[in-house]
XYZ file of N, CA and C in Angstrom:
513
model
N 20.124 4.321 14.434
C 20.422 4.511 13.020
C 20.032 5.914 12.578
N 18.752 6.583 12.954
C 18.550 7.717 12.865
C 19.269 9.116 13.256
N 19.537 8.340 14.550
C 20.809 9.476 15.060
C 22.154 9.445 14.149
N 22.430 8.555 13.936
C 23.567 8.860 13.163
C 23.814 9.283 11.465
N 22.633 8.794 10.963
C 21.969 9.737 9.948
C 21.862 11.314 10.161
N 21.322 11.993 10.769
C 20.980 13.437 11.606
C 22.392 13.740 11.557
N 22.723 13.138 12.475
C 24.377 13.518 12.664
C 25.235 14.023 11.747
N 25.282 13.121 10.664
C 26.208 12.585 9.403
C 25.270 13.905 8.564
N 24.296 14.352 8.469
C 23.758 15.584 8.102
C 24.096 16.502 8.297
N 24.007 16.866 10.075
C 23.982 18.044 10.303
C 25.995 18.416 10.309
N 26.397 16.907 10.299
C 28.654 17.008 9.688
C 28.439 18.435 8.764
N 27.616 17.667 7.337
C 28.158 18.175 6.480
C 27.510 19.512 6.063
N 25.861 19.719 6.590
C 25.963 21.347 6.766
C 26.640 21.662 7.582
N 27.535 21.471 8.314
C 28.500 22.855 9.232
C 29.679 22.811 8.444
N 29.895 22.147 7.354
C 30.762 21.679 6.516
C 30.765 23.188 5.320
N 29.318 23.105 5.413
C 28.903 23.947 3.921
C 29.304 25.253 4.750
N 28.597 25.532 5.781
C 28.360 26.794 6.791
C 29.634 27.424 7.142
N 30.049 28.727 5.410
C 31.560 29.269 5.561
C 31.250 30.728 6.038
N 32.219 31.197 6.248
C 31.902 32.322 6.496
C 32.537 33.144 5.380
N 32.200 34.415 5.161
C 33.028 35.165 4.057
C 34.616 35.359 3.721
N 34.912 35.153 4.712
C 36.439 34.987 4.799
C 37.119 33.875 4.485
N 36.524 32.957 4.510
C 36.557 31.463 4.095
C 36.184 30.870 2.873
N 35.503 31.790 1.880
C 35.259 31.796 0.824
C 35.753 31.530 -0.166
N 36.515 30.701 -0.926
C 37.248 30.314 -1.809
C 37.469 31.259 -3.030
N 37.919 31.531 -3.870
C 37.862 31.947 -5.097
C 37.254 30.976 -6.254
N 36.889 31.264 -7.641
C 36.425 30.164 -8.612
C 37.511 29.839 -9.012
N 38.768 29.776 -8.875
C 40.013 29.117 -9.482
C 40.646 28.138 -8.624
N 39.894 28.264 -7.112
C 40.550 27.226 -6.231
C 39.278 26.376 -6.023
N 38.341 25.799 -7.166
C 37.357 25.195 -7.146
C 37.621 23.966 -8.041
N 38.810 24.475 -8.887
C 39.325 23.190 -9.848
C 39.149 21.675 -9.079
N 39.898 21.733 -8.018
C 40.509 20.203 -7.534
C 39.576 20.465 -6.496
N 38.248 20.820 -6.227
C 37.505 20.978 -5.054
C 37.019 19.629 -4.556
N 36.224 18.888 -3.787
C 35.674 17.838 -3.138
C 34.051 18.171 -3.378
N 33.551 17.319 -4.374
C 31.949 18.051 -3.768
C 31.535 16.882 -2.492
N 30.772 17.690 -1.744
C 29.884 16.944 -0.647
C 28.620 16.836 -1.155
N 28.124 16.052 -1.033
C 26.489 16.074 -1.216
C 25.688 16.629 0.237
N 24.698 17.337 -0.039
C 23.813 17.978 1.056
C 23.273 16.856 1.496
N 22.790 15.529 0.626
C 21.628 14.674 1.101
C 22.013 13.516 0.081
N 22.816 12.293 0.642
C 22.722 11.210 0.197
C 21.636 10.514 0.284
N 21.540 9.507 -1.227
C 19.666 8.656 -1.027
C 20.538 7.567 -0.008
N 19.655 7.199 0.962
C 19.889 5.619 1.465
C 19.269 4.449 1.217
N 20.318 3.818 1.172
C 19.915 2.446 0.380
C 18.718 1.649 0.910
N 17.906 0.944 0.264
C 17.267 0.053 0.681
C 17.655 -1.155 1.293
N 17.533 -1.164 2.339
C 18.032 -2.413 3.142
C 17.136 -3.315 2.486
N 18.118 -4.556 2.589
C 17.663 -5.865 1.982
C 17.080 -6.583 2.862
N 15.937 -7.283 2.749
C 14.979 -8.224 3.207
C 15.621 -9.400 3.659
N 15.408 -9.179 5.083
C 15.994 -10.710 5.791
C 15.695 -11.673 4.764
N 16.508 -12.816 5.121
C 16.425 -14.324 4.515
C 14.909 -15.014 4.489
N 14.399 -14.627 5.635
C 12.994 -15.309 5.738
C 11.996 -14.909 5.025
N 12.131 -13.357 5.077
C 11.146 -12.435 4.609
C 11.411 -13.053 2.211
N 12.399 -12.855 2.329
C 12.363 -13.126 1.146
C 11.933 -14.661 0.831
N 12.106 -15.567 1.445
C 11.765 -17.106 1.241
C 10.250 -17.028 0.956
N 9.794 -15.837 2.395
C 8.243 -16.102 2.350
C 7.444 -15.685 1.143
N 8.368 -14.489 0.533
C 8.146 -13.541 -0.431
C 7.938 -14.374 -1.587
N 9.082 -15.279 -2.320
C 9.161 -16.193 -3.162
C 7.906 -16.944 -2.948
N 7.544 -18.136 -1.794
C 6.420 -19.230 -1.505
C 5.192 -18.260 -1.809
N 5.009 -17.038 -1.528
C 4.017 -16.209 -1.919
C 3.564 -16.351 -3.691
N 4.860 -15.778 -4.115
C 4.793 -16.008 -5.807
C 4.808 -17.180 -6.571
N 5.154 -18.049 -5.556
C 4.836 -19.781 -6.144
C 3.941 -20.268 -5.838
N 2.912 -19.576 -4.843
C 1.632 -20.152 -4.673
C 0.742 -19.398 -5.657
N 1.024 -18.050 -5.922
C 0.257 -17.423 -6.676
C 0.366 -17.819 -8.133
N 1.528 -18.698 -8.786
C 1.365 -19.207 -9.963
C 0.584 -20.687 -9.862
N 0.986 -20.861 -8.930
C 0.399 -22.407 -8.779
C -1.091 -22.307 -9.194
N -1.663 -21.321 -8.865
C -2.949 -21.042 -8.481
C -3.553 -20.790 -9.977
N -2.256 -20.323 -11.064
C -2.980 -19.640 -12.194
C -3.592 -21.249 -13.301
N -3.153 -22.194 -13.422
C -3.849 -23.760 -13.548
C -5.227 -23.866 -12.929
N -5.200 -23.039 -11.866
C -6.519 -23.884 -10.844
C -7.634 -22.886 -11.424
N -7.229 -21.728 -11.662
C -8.364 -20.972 -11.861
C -8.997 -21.620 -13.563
N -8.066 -22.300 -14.663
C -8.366 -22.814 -15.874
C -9.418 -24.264 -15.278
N -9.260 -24.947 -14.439
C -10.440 -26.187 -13.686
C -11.512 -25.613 -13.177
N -11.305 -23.968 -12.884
C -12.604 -23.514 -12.198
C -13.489 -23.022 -13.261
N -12.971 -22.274 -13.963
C -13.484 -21.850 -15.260
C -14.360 -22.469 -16.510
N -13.663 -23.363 -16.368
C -14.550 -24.771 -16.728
C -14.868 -25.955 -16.328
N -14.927 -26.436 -15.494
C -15.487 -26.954 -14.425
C -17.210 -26.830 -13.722
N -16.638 -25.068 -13.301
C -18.030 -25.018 -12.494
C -18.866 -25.091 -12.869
N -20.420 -24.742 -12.592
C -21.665 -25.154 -12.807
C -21.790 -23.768 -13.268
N -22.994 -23.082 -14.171
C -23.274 -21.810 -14.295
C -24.128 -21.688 -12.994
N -25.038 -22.512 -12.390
C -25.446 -21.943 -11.226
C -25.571 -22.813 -10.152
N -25.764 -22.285 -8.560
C -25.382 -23.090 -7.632
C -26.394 -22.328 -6.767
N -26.885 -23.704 -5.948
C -27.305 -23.133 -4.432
C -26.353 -23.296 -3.229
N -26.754 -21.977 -2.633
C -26.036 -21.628 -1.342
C -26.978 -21.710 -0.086
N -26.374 -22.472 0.865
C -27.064 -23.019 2.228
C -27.243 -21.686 2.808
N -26.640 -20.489 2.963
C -25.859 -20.052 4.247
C -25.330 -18.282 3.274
N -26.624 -18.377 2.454
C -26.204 -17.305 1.375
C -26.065 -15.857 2.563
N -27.154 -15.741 3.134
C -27.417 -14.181 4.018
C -26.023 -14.264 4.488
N -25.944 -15.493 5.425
C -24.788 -15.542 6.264
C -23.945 -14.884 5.982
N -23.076 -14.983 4.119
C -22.245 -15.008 3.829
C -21.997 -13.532 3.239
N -23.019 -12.974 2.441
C -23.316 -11.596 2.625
C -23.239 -10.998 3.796
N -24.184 -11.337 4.689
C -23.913 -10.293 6.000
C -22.840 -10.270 6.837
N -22.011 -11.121 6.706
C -20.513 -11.192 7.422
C -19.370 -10.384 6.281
N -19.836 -10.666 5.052
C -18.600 -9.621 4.293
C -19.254 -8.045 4.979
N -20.337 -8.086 4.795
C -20.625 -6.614 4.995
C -20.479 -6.075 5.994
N -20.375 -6.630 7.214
C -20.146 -6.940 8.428
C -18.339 -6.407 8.900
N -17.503 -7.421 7.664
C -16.617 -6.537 7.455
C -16.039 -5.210 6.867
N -16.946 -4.907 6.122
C -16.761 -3.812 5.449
C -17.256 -2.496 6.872
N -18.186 -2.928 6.881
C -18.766 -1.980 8.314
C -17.259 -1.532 9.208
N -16.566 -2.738 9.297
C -15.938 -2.589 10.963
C -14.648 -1.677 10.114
N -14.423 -2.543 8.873
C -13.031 -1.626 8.308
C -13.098 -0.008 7.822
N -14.211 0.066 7.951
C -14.616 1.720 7.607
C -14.714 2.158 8.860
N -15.003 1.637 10.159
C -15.043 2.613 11.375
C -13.436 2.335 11.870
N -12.510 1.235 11.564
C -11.293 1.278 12.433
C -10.659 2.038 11.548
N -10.994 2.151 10.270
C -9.782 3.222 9.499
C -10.270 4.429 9.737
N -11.496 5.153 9.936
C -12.244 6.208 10.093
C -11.452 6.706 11.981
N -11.493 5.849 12.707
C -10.966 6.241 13.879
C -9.529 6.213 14.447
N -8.459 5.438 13.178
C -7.605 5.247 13.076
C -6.675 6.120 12.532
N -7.488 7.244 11.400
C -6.796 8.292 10.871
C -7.739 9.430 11.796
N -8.803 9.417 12.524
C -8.964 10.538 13.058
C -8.015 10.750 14.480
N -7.280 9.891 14.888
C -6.330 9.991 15.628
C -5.029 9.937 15.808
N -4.902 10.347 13.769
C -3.668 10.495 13.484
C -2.652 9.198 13.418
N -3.012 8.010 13.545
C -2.427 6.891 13.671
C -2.318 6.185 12.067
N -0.880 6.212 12.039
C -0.459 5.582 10.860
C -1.053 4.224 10.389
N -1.552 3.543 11.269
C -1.964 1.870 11.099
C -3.475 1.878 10.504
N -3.690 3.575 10.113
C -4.665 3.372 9.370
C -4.894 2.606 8.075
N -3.720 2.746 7.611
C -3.090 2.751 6.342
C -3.487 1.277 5.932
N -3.387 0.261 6.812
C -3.121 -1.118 6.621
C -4.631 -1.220 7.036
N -5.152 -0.622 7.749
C -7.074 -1.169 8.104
C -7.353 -0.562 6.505
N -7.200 0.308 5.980
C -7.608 1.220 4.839
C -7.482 0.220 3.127
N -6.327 -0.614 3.271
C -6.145 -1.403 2.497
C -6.643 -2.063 2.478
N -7.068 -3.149 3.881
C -7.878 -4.239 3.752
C -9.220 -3.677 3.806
N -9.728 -2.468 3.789
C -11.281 -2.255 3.606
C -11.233 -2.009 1.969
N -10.362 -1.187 1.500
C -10.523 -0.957 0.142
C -10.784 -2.471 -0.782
N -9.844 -3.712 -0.134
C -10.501 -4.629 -0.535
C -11.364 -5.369 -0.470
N -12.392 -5.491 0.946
C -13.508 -5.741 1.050
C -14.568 -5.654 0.105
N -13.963 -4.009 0.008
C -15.529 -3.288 -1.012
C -15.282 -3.377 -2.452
N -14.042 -3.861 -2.975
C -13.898 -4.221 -4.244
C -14.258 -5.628 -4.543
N -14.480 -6.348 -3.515
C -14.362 -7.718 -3.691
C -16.086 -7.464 -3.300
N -16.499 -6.952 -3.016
C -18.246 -6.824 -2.611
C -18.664 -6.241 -4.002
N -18.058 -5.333 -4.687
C -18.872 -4.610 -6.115
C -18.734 -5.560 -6.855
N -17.908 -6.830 -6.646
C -17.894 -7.718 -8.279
C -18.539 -8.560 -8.059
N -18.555 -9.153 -6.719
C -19.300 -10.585 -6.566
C -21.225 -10.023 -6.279
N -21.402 -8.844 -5.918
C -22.844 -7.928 -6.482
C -23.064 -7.978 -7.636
N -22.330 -7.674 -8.355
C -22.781 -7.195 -9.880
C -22.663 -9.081 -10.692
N -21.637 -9.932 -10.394
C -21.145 -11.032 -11.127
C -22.501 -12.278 -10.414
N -23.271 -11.753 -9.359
C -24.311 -12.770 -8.968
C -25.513 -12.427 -9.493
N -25.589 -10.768 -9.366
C -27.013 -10.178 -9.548
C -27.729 -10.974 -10.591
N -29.043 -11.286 -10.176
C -29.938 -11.611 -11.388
C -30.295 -10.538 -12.398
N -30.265 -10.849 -13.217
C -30.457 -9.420 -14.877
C -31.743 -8.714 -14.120
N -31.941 -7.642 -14.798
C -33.300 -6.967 -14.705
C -32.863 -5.898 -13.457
N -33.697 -5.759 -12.409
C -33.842 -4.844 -11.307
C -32.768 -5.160 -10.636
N -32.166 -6.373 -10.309
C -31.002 -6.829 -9.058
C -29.690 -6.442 -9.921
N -29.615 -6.839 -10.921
C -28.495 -6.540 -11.673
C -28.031 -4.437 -11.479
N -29.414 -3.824 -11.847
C -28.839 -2.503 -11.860
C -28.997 -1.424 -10.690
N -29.518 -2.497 -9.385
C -29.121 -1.861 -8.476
C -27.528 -2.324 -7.574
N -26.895 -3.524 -8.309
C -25.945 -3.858 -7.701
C -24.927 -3.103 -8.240
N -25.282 -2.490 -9.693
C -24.064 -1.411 -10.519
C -24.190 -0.331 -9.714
N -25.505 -0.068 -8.943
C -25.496 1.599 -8.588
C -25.217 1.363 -7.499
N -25.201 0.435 -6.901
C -24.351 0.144 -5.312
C -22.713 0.251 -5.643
N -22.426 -0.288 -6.291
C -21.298 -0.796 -6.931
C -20.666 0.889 -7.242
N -21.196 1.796 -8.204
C -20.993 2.905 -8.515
C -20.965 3.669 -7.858
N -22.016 3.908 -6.979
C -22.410 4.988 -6.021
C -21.827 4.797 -4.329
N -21.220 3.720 -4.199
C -20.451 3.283 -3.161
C -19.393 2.698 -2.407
N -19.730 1.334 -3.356
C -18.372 0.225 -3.075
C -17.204 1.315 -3.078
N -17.265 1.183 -4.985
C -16.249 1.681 -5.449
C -15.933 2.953 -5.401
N -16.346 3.868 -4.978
C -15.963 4.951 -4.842
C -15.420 5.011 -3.563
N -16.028 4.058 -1.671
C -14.943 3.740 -0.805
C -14.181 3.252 -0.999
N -14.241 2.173 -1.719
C -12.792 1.611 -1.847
C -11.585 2.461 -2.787
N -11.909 3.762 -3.145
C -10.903 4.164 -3.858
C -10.224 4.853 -3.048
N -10.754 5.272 -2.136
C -10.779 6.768 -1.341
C -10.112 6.097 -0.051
N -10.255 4.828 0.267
C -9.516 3.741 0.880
C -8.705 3.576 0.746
N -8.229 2.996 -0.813
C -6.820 3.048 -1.486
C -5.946 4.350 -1.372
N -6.314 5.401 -1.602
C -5.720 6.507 -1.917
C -5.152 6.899 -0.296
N -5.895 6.490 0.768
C -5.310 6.912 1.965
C -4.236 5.530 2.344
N -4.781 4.685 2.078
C -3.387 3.763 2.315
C -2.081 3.871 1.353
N -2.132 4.030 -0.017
C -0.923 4.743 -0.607
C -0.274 5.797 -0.334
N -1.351 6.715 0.124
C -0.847 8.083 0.289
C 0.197 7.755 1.916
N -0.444 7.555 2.607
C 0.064 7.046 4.112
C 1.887 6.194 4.061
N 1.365 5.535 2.912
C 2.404 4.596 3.305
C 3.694 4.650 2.025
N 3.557 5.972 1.391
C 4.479 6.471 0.339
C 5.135 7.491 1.276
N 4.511 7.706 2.455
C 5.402 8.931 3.012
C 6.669 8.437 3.641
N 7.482 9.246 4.109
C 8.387 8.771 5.259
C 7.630 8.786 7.151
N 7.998 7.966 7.724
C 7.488 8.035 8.762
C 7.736 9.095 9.800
């Protein structure tokens, strides 16, 4: 497909490519043909599946907007956790690994950073709220903002910005 793109390019610059003698006058420009240098190409349309899955995606995600009104009021204001470290040290655990595979992933020039870069940017956004939304008031509370400030969120932006940036380009 690429080749014949290139191709269908390089037609119509040798198209443009006159020589002086070949030069038209501005009166034999009336009934001229314009060519375009660079047609946009279309967005190919999303297989059948891809879109089905696309849809079940957005019908689970409304489904979901009810459930969060049972959680909201429902839950308890506070809860014990069996398995709390656990559960901390395995997000962080991920955050660790998604900062060294995107860190070694763009130092070797490899596009698939882009997609480790996304899912770390969300790690650490999903780590600054559930820090700050557990912290107990007082001392835990305002060191989870300055974690939150001074880190999360400032990787996870810088995360984001390389996976947009990456994946707005052409390949």
């Amino acid at each position: 497909m690429k080749g014949t793109a290139d191709g269908e390019r390089g037609k119509t610059m040798r198209q443009l490519a006159l020589r002086d003698e070949e030069v038209a006058s501005p009166e034999d420009f009336d009934g001229a043909e314009v060519i375009p240098l660079h047609e946009e190409a279309e967005e190919p349309r999303p297989a059948r599946g891809m879109r089905r899955a696309g849809w079940l995606l957005v019908a689970c995600g409304l489904g979901l907007l009810p459930w969060l009104y049972v959680l909201a009021t429902g839950l308890p204001a506070t809860a014990t956790a069996a398995h709390w470290p656990v559960a901390w040290v395995g997000l962080d655990a991920l955050e660790a690994l998604g900062l060294i595979a995107t860190g070694l992933l763009a130092a070797r020039g490899d596009r698939r950073h882009a997609l480790a870069a996304a899912a770390t940017a969300t790690l650490l956004a999903v780590d600054a709220w559930f820090d700050t939304t557990t912290a107990a008031p007082g001392g835990d509370f305002a060191t989870a903002v300055a974690m939150a400030l001074g880190a999360e969120l400032p990787l996870a932006t810088l995360c984001g910005r390389l996976a947009l940036r990456t994946l707005s380009r052409p390949a």
